[in-house]
Amino acid sequence: MKILVPVKRVIDYNVKPRVKADGTGVDLSNVKMSMNPFDEIAVEEAIRLKEAGKAEEIIAVSVGPAKAQETLRTALAMGADRAILVESETEVEPLAVAKILKGIVEAENPGLVILGKQAIDDDSNQTGQMLAALLGRPQGTFASKVEIEGDSVSVTREVDGGLETVKLSLPAIVTTDLRLNEPRYASLPNIMKAKKKPLDTKSAADYGVDTAPRLKTLKVTEPAVRSAGIKVPDVDTLVAKLKDMGIAN
Amino acid sequence: MKTLVWVEHDNASVKDATLSTVTAAAKLGEVHLLVVGQGAQAAADAAAQIAGVAKVHLADGAAYANNLAENVAPLIAQLMGDHDAFLAPATTNGKNIAPRVAALLDVMQISDILSVEGEKTFTRPIYAGNAIATVESSDAKLVITVRGTAFEKAASTGGSAAVEAISGTGDAGLSSFVGAELAKNERPELTSAKIIVSGGRALKDADTFQATIFPLADKLHAAVGASRAAVDAGFAPNDYQVGQTGKIVAPEIYIAVGISGAIQHLAGMKDSKTIIAINKDEDAPIFQVADIGLVGDLFTIVPELTSKL
Ligand SMILES: Cc1cc2nc3c(=O)[nH]c(=O)nc-3n(C[C@H](O)[C@H](O)[C@H](O)COP(=O)(O)OP(=O)(O)OC[C@H]3O[C@@H](n4cnc5c(N)ncnc54)[C@H](O)[C@@H]3O)c2cc1C
Ligand SMILES: Cc1cc2nc3c(=O)[nH]c(=O)nc-3n(C[C@H](O)[C@H](O)[C@H](O)COP(=O)(O)OP(=O)(O)OC[C@H]3O[C@@H](n4cnc5c(N)ncnc54)[C@H](O)[C@@H]3O)c2cc1C
């Protein structure tokens, strides 16, 4: 079985995003970029399935600018076997990403596609579900456990009230939640080896996908800022404040 | 415009986040509701009483017992022939179903809206709420998820819509429900609680978390939340997590105990009315958003606070 892992290049999660003064977006010039943390978890899960003998090949794919190659090299250094970059210098929305991924799935026939549940830049939380719909395949979103059992996969999901388990027939789509695993760091020798692993470059047109955006961003603004309040010296003052707010007797 | 709202329910009553979604839908046009489930007549009857609702569609059947997106999405896509906008609350179920509907309709979904600015224009948070984007859709139909804390709840009574049973699209045969492990919780629900007491990594372990946070929460009739660090370390179950990738909350009062205030955590609680922080590090980022801060050791402060309330 092959596993396809889409990975997105996003602002590093440690960076505090700044809105551009002209209100057109978030300033990404000279900002550290990394693999979306949920996608690291997806790559790790694929590697673990391969190590457990449940998968033979892991293909990482990214839709994005030429620099997304770095993200793909990270996936290769972690343990993916080969990579596909679908190059686009303009932003591609989840629906179009899902259509491109559908084209790749039809060409590669993976048994599983493991995506992140959301990208930490746009926070859309859509791509995996859309891909599943376009392919007419089952989806196991927000996964905290993935177990392959013959021709199906059992996925434990993080849901509002706790956990839920569903059984999906393969091929299937899975999206990762935070507690699925702890991704490994790529070792230096593996980073060197990754440079020699195959990386194909394609375009959206190769898959017949029109990436013209459906949503137009009219403006991007800073949220209302909260200013720091006061510090109280002791518990008694805090209790008095709570009483003022009418929440203590 | 005719809107269709997917109703989240437990077969008896309608969940609060749906009421906020109804308010958002009403800003767009006529509100129709869809209740999907097995044995969901009582929920449909409750939904019909929500103020401002014009009609309730009820699809009842075994295939709909557990909100499997594979079965629910095609039904919604079919109903969208007669509706212009589909809205779901941005809960885990809503987030699971809505994008599947969007792709079936070839529509780009607008996730987690904060406001309705016009027929096709909405605001939504990006970058963990560090930026707010105003977006305009060019699609013929709209698919939207709604952030519950951003809209008032519609009144759950006062309406008298007709309930119309509709036939379903059946079982897609792709997935099945195995089981659920839902946390038993006598406390108020996190996303609708008036007061929340949240604990972080500083709480050491599950026993200490419970022994420290629970008595304070009980005194205040508060819900209990946690940071990701606390959940990852097993101090609290996953559905307690507040933040960018956990629950978004906006209570009257949020008390952060031993939580540093990472941007991912702030993303989930910074719209709370009053934030109170207890942390031994006076430079902890949580104090930059706190209305009331108390610097010191939580293991002396929290028990003292609990006893004095
Ligand atoms: C005019 C305009 C301006 C925009 N400006 C910005 C902007 O300034 N910054 C910005 O971030 N976005 C911007 N967007 C949105 C952007 O184009 C995408 O819609 C958005 O980044 C994708 O959403 P997401 O990654 O949150 O999807 P999600 O559905 O949250 O992603 C889930 C998962 O899907 C996979 N995935 C998603 N995208 C890719 C990809 N490209 N390659 C491989 N795998 C992927 C990953 O596994 C990921 O974890 C803009 C859009 C428009 C139309
Ligand atoms: C992709 C991604 C998604 C994430 N999503 C979320 C999310 O949804 N929610 C979330 O919360 N986090 C999230 N995080 C994690 C986030 O970055 C932080 O790591 C996390 O919030 C830290 O939790 P904490 O504040 O409990 O722990 P820490 O940062 O370790 O803070 C502990 C605090 O306790 C204080 N303290 C210690 N001992 C005492 C004492 N005795 N008395 C008083 N104070 C004390 C310390 O001064 C410190 O400020 C995410 C991270 C990533 C990468």
XYZ file of C-alpha atoms and ligand atoms in Angstrom:
664
model
C 0.000 0.000 0.000
C 1.125 3.531 -0.753
C 0.446 6.444 1.585
C 0.105 9.984 0.287
C 0.908 12.791 2.729
C 0.108 16.375 1.727
C 2.329 18.859 3.575
C 1.965 22.608 3.648
C 4.624 25.254 4.150
C 3.340 27.719 6.729
C 4.568 30.358 9.151
C 6.470 28.713 12.013
C 4.188 28.216 14.995
C 6.560 30.148 17.254
C 6.323 33.300 15.173
C 3.757 35.912 16.107
C 2.035 36.889 12.851
C 1.863 40.597 11.974
C -0.787 42.087 9.763
C 0.601 44.188 6.883
C 0.070 47.924 7.273
C -1.878 48.098 3.997
C -4.356 45.488 5.245
C -3.776 43.043 2.369
C -2.631 40.102 4.467
C -0.096 38.859 6.963
C 3.527 39.885 6.495
C 5.471 36.769 5.546
C 8.664 38.450 4.329
C 11.692 37.407 6.388
C 9.527 35.243 8.591
C 10.579 31.722 9.556
C 8.515 29.157 7.645
C 8.122 25.486 8.620
C 6.057 22.439 7.875
C 2.513 22.773 9.258
C 2.724 20.978 12.662
C -0.267 18.749 11.889
C 1.451 17.640 8.684
C 4.581 16.623 10.624
C 2.256 14.392 12.621
C 0.839 13.033 9.339
C 4.320 12.244 7.980
C 5.260 10.562 11.269
C 2.113 8.404 11.200
C 2.851 7.300 7.641
C 6.411 6.375 8.598
C 5.191 4.382 11.591
C 2.747 2.471 9.377
C 5.579 1.730 6.970
C 7.848 0.623 9.808
C 5.065 -1.675 11.019
C 4.944 -3.294 7.577
C 1.518 -1.860 6.702
C 2.758 0.363 3.883
C 5.475 0.160 1.254
C 5.882 3.675 -0.014
C 5.274 7.192 1.296
C 4.777 10.047 -1.130
C 4.832 13.609 0.196
C 3.129 16.291 -1.821
C 2.946 20.037 -1.439
C 1.022 22.647 -3.358
C 2.832 25.936 -3.115
C 5.752 28.113 -4.161
C 9.171 26.761 -5.234
C 10.294 27.183 -1.618
C 7.848 24.490 -0.547
C 10.622 22.161 -1.758
C 12.248 22.750 1.628
C 9.120 21.436 3.330
C 9.141 18.391 1.056
C 12.851 17.804 1.817
C 11.955 17.843 5.519
C 9.322 15.162 4.872
C 11.873 13.150 2.888
C 14.441 13.535 5.681
C 11.886 12.266 8.203
C 11.349 9.172 6.047
C 9.091 9.793 3.050
C 10.328 8.030 -0.109
C 9.606 10.576 -2.793
C 7.952 13.914 -3.263
C 5.771 15.878 -5.658
C 5.724 19.661 -5.723
C 2.736 21.184 -7.459
C 4.160 24.599 -8.013
C 1.993 27.690 -7.703
C 3.199 31.162 -6.897
C -0.316 32.305 -6.050
C -2.284 31.110 -3.024
C -4.360 27.997 -3.670
C -7.597 27.529 -1.718
C -8.473 24.218 -0.001
C -11.042 23.285 -2.682
C -8.432 23.628 -5.438
C -5.789 21.861 -3.308
C -8.289 19.019 -2.846
C -8.874 18.842 -6.620
C -5.127 18.676 -7.283
C -4.748 15.976 -4.627
C -7.586 14.050 -6.287
C -5.585 14.065 -9.521
C -2.527 12.748 -7.702
C -4.567 10.074 -5.917
C -5.972 8.886 -9.252
C -2.446 8.618 -10.657
C -0.824 6.997 -7.612
C -3.668 4.972 -6.042
C -2.634 5.286 -2.389
C -4.528 3.179 0.171
C -4.433 6.072 2.630
C -4.089 9.812 2.368
C -3.064 11.343 5.691
C -3.468 15.118 5.987
C -3.272 17.577 8.847
C -6.644 18.518 10.347
C -5.929 22.178 9.764
C -3.148 24.413 8.549
C -2.138 26.876 11.256
C -2.077 29.844 8.868
C -5.515 29.844 7.332
C -7.131 27.546 9.956
C -9.638 26.336 7.351
C -9.923 22.694 8.440
C -11.358 21.642 5.074
C -8.913 20.034 2.685
C -9.120 16.415 3.882
C -12.921 16.362 4.033
C -13.120 17.937 0.566
C -10.710 15.400 -0.893
C -12.765 12.565 0.615
C -15.939 13.993 -0.931
C -14.374 14.449 -4.373
C -13.117 10.862 -4.340
C -16.276 9.410 -2.758
C -14.145 7.896 -0.019
C -14.606 7.692 3.751
C -12.962 10.199 6.073
C -11.531 9.828 9.566
C -10.954 13.378 10.730
C -9.143 14.626 13.881
C -7.475 11.249 14.420
C -5.748 10.345 17.662
C -5.298 6.672 16.723
C -5.083 4.911 13.348
C -5.106 1.123 13.051
C -5.126 -0.770 9.775
C -7.097 -4.015 9.968
C -7.106 -5.873 6.661
C -9.103 -3.924 4.111
C -10.312 -1.329 6.579
C -8.873 1.228 8.958
C -10.104 2.007 12.426
C -9.758 5.668 13.374
C -10.228 7.087 16.869
C -11.287 10.721 16.602
C -11.034 13.645 19.013
C -14.585 14.995 19.189
C -16.315 17.573 21.380
C -17.441 15.184 24.091
C -14.323 12.988 24.121
C -13.316 10.254 21.696
C -15.166 8.378 18.967
C -14.085 5.422 16.850
C -15.145 4.803 13.262
C -14.286 2.007 10.865
C -13.573 3.040 7.287
C -13.186 0.842 4.257
C -9.897 1.357 2.418
C -8.901 3.407 0.494
C -9.625 6.207 2.956
C -8.717 9.729 4.015
C -7.420 10.515 7.514
C -6.693 13.907 9.106
C -4.424 14.169 12.148
C -5.033 15.701 15.539
C -2.293 16.718 17.962
C -2.170 13.592 20.058
C -1.786 11.030 17.276
C 1.989 10.846 17.776
C 5.106 12.872 18.454
C 6.946 13.518 15.214
C 10.615 12.591 15.035
C 13.417 14.982 14.196
C 15.299 14.248 11.017
C 18.879 13.141 11.704
C 21.755 14.805 9.867
C 22.576 11.709 7.761
C 18.911 11.460 6.802
C 18.839 15.130 5.842
C 21.816 14.453 3.546
C 20.140 11.362 2.079
C 16.919 13.276 1.517
C 18.695 15.533 -0.947
C 19.039 12.568 -3.296
C 15.467 11.327 -3.038
C 13.282 12.003 -6.091
C 11.236 15.215 -6.168
C 8.983 15.808 -9.192
C 7.670 19.214 -10.063
C 4.206 19.568 -11.567
C 1.656 22.287 -12.119
C -2.053 22.515 -11.343
C -2.691 22.418 -15.101
C -1.105 18.940 -15.231
C -4.126 17.800 -13.223
C -6.554 19.968 -15.144
C -7.347 22.083 -12.097
C -8.311 25.742 -12.268
C -6.920 27.406 -9.137
C -8.692 30.729 -9.586
C -9.822 31.672 -6.059
C -13.505 31.583 -5.146
C -13.011 33.741 -2.092
C -11.744 37.267 -2.392
C -9.934 38.679 0.616
C -11.189 42.246 0.879
C -9.005 43.139 3.818
C -7.048 41.715 6.702
C -7.029 43.553 10.010
C -5.595 43.187 13.495
C -8.054 41.801 16.021
C -9.152 44.106 18.806
C -6.223 44.154 21.193
C -6.705 43.452 24.838
C -4.637 45.626 27.036
C -3.071 44.320 30.191
C -5.183 45.030 33.250
C -4.105 45.295 36.823
C -2.126 43.045 39.128
C -3.578 42.447 42.547
C -1.235 41.926 45.491
C -3.020 39.068 47.259
C -5.931 36.646 47.350
C -8.077 38.928 49.511
C -7.984 41.665 46.891
C -8.831 39.112 44.199
C -11.794 37.861 46.243
C -12.977 41.459 46.673
C -12.772 41.978 42.899
C -14.755 38.800 42.281
C -17.399 40.003 44.719
C -17.593 43.310 42.837
C -18.337 41.304 39.703
C -21.099 39.534 41.577
C -19.640 36.050 41.330
C -18.692 35.399 44.933
C -20.887 35.548 47.984
C -32.027 34.048 0.404
C -33.044 30.636 1.788
C -30.650 29.136 4.310
C -30.319 25.603 5.641
C -28.828 25.049 9.097
C -27.606 21.635 10.220
C -28.877 21.061 13.768
C -26.618 19.464 16.345
C -28.701 17.584 18.900
C -28.747 14.638 21.274
C -32.112 13.307 20.037
C -33.907 15.329 22.697
C -32.656 18.895 22.660
C -30.733 21.239 20.400
C -27.133 22.159 21.273
C -26.351 25.794 22.063
C -23.905 26.262 19.187
C -26.793 25.618 16.795
C -28.734 28.521 18.311
C -25.843 30.873 17.507
C -25.748 29.440 13.994
C -29.452 30.221 13.568
C -28.715 33.860 14.464
C -26.019 34.002 11.784
C -28.347 32.370 9.227
C -31.156 34.823 10.004
C -28.853 37.659 8.940
C -28.753 36.076 5.473
C -32.410 35.209 4.961
C -35.142 32.689 5.688
C -33.997 29.970 8.109
C -34.720 26.291 7.452
C -33.332 23.651 9.766
C -32.217 20.120 9.056
C -32.421 17.546 11.829
C -30.689 14.282 10.941
C -30.605 11.311 13.270
C -32.208 8.105 14.383
C -35.174 8.605 16.699
C -34.770 12.355 16.428
C -38.446 13.417 16.396
C -38.159 15.092 19.819
C -35.119 17.060 18.660
C -37.005 18.161 15.548
C -39.944 19.271 17.711
C -37.539 21.258 19.898
C -35.901 22.760 16.799
C -39.318 23.864 15.496
C -39.715 26.072 18.563
C -36.555 28.083 17.936
C -37.528 31.684 17.282
C -37.378 32.793 13.673
C -37.318 29.362 12.058
C -39.516 28.901 8.976
C -39.305 25.145 8.503
C -37.696 22.013 9.914
C -36.679 19.094 7.712
C -36.319 15.797 9.540
C -34.386 12.884 8.057
C -34.689 9.943 10.402
C -33.030 6.616 9.796
C -30.381 4.143 10.884
C -27.819 5.599 8.475
C -28.021 8.896 10.365
C -27.572 7.602 13.910
C -24.020 8.834 14.399
C -23.519 11.852 12.157
C -21.277 9.978 9.738
C -20.243 12.623 7.204
C -20.252 10.038 4.398
C -24.012 9.587 4.905
C -25.072 13.077 6.000
C -23.218 15.174 3.388
C -24.998 13.737 0.299
C -28.366 14.377 1.945
C -27.455 18.010 2.603
C -26.043 18.423 -0.898
C -29.351 17.177 -2.292
C -31.384 19.604 -0.148
C -29.149 22.442 -1.285
C -30.929 22.314 -4.629
C -33.622 24.413 -2.914
C -31.420 26.528 -0.621
C -28.819 29.219 -1.176
C -26.650 28.906 1.916
C -25.699 26.023 4.186
C -24.545 26.777 7.727
C -23.216 24.524 10.462
C -21.789 25.323 13.883
C -17.964 25.098 13.956
C -18.052 22.146 16.356
C -16.154 18.927 15.618
C -19.264 17.479 13.951
C -19.915 20.631 11.947
C -16.281 20.820 10.854
C -16.385 17.184 9.824
C -19.521 17.486 7.685
C -19.517 20.980 6.128
C -16.375 20.736 3.912
C -17.669 17.447 2.526
C -20.879 19.235 1.544
C -18.884 22.138 0.073
C -16.846 19.860 -2.175
C -19.975 18.016 -3.355
C -21.418 21.403 -4.358
C -18.099 22.649 -5.782
C -18.116 25.556 -3.352
C -15.235 27.011 -1.345
C -16.292 26.905 2.309
C -15.975 29.916 4.580
C -14.792 28.554 7.928
C -15.532 29.823 11.396
C -17.216 33.134 10.574
C -17.245 35.909 13.187
C -19.704 38.245 11.478
C -21.969 38.649 8.469
C -20.963 41.812 6.596
C -23.158 41.397 3.542
C -24.933 38.785 1.395
C -21.613 37.175 0.461
C -19.155 38.913 2.769
C -17.982 37.616 6.122
C -15.161 38.035 8.617
C -13.176 35.077 9.862
C -10.084 34.592 12.009
C -6.813 33.426 10.457
C -3.408 32.766 12.007
C -4.855 31.657 15.343
C -6.944 34.801 15.554
C -3.922 37.076 15.138
C -5.560 38.469 12.021
C -9.157 38.877 10.930
C -9.870 38.485 7.227
C -12.893 39.958 5.477
C -13.719 37.600 2.610
C -16.237 37.736 -0.196
C -17.485 34.603 -1.913
C -18.000 34.371 -5.659
C -19.706 30.971 -5.488
C -23.367 30.576 -6.430
C -24.132 28.892 -3.096
C -22.572 29.455 0.308
C -21.190 26.873 2.717
C -20.305 28.329 6.095
C -19.265 27.215 9.566
C -20.097 29.576 12.410
C -18.079 30.367 15.509
C -20.614 29.982 18.323
C -19.081 32.568 20.629
C -19.355 35.287 17.962
C -23.164 35.279 17.682
C -25.943 35.635 20.257
C -28.025 32.529 20.733
C -31.459 32.567 19.097
C -34.273 32.080 21.608
C -35.037 28.376 21.944
C -38.765 29.034 22.235
C -41.298 31.270 20.513
C -41.210 29.663 17.090
C -43.759 27.278 15.624
C -42.281 25.951 12.413
C -43.703 22.914 10.654
C -41.672 19.698 10.792
C -41.510 17.902 7.472
C -40.160 14.376 7.268
C -37.915 13.850 4.268
C -36.523 10.658 2.858
C -32.811 10.181 3.201
C -30.080 9.245 0.776
C -29.291 6.074 2.743
C -26.047 4.495 3.837
C -23.099 5.277 1.578
C -21.523 2.014 2.751
C -18.136 3.639 3.287
C -17.914 3.885 7.054
C -19.422 2.604 10.254
C -19.583 3.803 13.824
C -17.747 1.591 16.310
C -18.155 3.392 19.607
C -17.529 6.472 21.686
C -15.815 7.229 24.947
C -17.482 10.366 26.078
C -16.202 12.051 29.193
C -18.822 12.100 31.927
C -19.079 15.597 33.117
C -21.400 17.026 35.711
C -20.027 20.510 35.160
C -21.292 23.059 32.646
C -20.196 22.583 29.048
C -17.003 24.469 28.193
C -18.323 26.314 25.175
C -21.405 27.633 26.942
C -20.162 28.092 30.515
C -20.289 31.516 32.184
C -17.125 30.850 34.170
C -14.171 28.637 33.237
C -11.231 27.612 35.383
C -8.368 26.307 33.245
C -5.190 24.584 34.342
C -1.827 24.306 32.610
C 1.388 22.357 32.718
C 2.146 23.727 36.176
C -0.455 21.360 37.664
C 2.080 18.478 37.682
C -0.186 15.439 37.189
C -3.809 14.340 36.861
C -4.340 13.978 40.617
C -2.886 17.396 41.388
C -4.909 18.913 38.541
C -8.127 17.511 39.971
C -7.292 18.292 43.586
C -6.398 21.901 42.752
C -8.673 22.976 39.906
C -11.889 21.040 40.598
C -12.707 22.487 44.065
C -12.314 26.041 42.743
C -14.449 25.225 39.702
C -17.088 23.632 41.924
C -17.245 26.703 44.171
C -17.802 28.921 41.136
C -20.104 26.473 39.273
C -17.519 26.752 36.515
C -16.504 24.527 33.644
C -12.959 23.159 33.611
C -10.524 23.762 30.766
C -6.873 22.994 30.152
C -3.910 23.988 28.022
C -2.570 21.641 25.405
C 0.461 20.944 27.585
C -1.832 19.758 30.387
C -3.863 17.574 28.013
C -0.807 16.106 26.284
C 0.638 15.202 29.667
C -2.587 13.401 30.581
C -3.716 15.755 33.382
C -7.066 16.275 31.653
C -9.051 14.664 28.793
C -8.687 15.967 25.223
C -12.048 17.684 25.109
C -10.900 20.082 27.869
C -8.361 21.709 25.547
C -8.879 25.400 24.951
C -7.092 27.029 22.030
C -6.472 27.367 18.318
C -6.807 23.646 17.848
C -9.057 22.936 20.795
C -12.224 24.692 21.902
C -12.941 28.362 21.397
C -14.511 29.857 24.490
C -15.714 33.304 25.524
C -17.123 33.098 29.056
C -17.841 35.999 31.393
C -14.812 35.011 33.440
C -11.817 32.888 32.428
C -9.382 31.961 35.168
C -6.024 30.719 33.825
C -4.052 28.833 36.444
C -0.412 27.982 35.696
C -0.845 28.674 31.991
C 1.861 30.713 30.255
C -0.341 32.228 27.533
C 1.089 30.842 24.266
C -0.572 32.351 21.178
C -2.250 29.032 20.443
C -3.881 29.097 23.877
C -4.822 32.784 23.673
C -6.524 32.072 20.344
C -9.117 30.047 22.225
C -9.938 32.377 25.113
C -8.947 35.944 24.440
C -12.537 37.001 23.728
C -13.511 36.169 27.302
C -15.060 39.149 29.050
C -12.773 39.107 32.066
C -9.512 37.166 32.178
C -7.911 36.368 35.508
C -4.405 34.886 35.538
C -2.544 33.174 38.333
C 1.102 32.532 37.507
C 4.360 32.595 39.429
C 6.233 34.248 36.565
C 5.373 37.945 36.482
C 6.574 38.140 32.866
C 4.324 35.307 31.625
C 2.561 36.433 28.408
C -0.827 35.596 29.914
C -0.537 38.798 31.982
C -0.516 40.845 28.758
C -4.154 39.901 28.168
C -5.321 39.442 31.757
C -7.658 41.984 33.324
C -6.654 40.820 36.771
C -3.340 39.132 37.499
C -2.002 37.582 40.653
C 1.676 36.656 40.731
C 2.568 33.775 42.991
C 2.563 30.053 43.643
C -0.721 28.544 42.515
C -0.439 25.781 45.103
C -0.922 28.329 47.884
C -3.105 30.812 45.966
C -5.735 28.458 44.586
C -6.576 26.656 47.856
C -6.700 29.992 49.662
C -8.957 31.453 46.977
C -11.221 28.411 47.072
C -11.598 28.632 50.832
C -12.352 32.359 50.791
C -15.077 32.253 48.156
C -6.990 36.394 -2.299
C -6.524 35.394 -1.297
C -5.543 35.742 -0.408
C -5.088 34.833 0.513
N -4.132 35.209 1.363
C -3.643 34.314 2.197
C -2.576 34.644 3.055
O -2.080 35.792 3.077
N -2.096 33.671 3.843
C -2.625 32.410 3.841
O -2.159 31.555 4.564
N -3.634 32.059 3.091
C -4.155 32.974 2.266
N -5.184 32.618 1.484
C -5.784 31.276 1.634
C -4.961 30.208 0.937
O -4.966 30.346 -0.417
C -5.516 28.843 1.241
O -6.904 28.892 1.087
C -5.266 28.402 2.606
O -3.958 28.686 3.005
C -5.506 26.913 2.670
O -6.212 26.658 3.826
P -5.630 25.730 4.924
O -4.264 25.418 4.569
O -5.951 26.347 6.221
O -6.484 24.406 4.676
P -6.744 23.261 5.654
O -7.948 22.612 5.096
O -6.786 23.771 7.058
O -5.496 22.304 5.491
C -5.567 20.989 6.009
C -4.474 20.108 5.455
O -4.545 20.035 4.039
C -3.262 19.873 3.473
N -2.943 21.032 2.658
C -3.574 22.248 2.650
N -2.993 23.059 1.754
C -1.980 22.364 1.210
C -1.004 22.666 0.231
N -0.957 23.861 -0.351
N -0.128 21.690 -0.125
C -0.170 20.458 0.446
N -1.066 20.120 1.403
C -1.949 21.054 1.763
C -2.309 19.760 4.637
O -2.159 18.409 4.958
C -3.053 20.530 5.735
O -2.666 20.171 7.019
C -5.649 33.516 0.558
C -6.641 33.176 -0.333
C -7.084 34.104 -1.251
C -8.144 33.704 -2.190
C 0.045 23.236 16.137
C -0.079 23.621 17.568
C -1.326 23.757 18.110
C -1.487 24.097 19.447
N -2.751 24.231 19.935
C -2.901 24.572 21.231
C -4.201 24.738 21.795
O -5.231 24.579 21.115
N -4.291 25.066 23.102
C -3.183 25.264 23.899
O -3.341 25.563 25.093
N -1.959 25.108 23.400
C -1.795 24.761 22.090
N -0.531 24.573 21.619
C 0.598 24.555 22.585
C 1.104 25.916 23.013
O 2.064 26.350 22.059
C 1.779 25.805 24.387
O 2.812 24.847 24.329
C 0.842 25.440 25.522
O -0.311 26.245 25.505
C 1.553 25.607 26.845
O 0.743 25.158 27.905
P 0.954 25.737 29.370
O 0.748 27.206 29.361
O 0.109 24.918 30.279
O 2.462 25.326 29.716
P 3.741 26.248 29.886
O 3.955 27.118 28.729
O 4.822 25.332 30.305
O 3.359 27.210 31.094
C 3.265 26.796 32.417
C 3.115 28.074 33.236
O 2.899 27.750 34.594
C 3.602 28.658 35.421
N 3.858 27.972 36.681
C 4.660 26.893 36.917
N 4.596 26.529 38.206
C 3.739 27.380 38.818
C 3.269 27.503 40.143
N 3.647 26.666 41.123
N 2.404 28.508 40.413
C 1.990 29.367 39.426
N 2.418 29.283 38.152
C 3.269 28.296 37.850
C 4.842 28.986 34.652
O 5.345 30.248 35.042
C 4.344 28.970 33.204
O 3.959 30.273 32.791
C -0.355 24.276 20.272
C 0.918 24.148 19.729
C 1.069 23.821 18.391
C 2.436 23.692 17.819
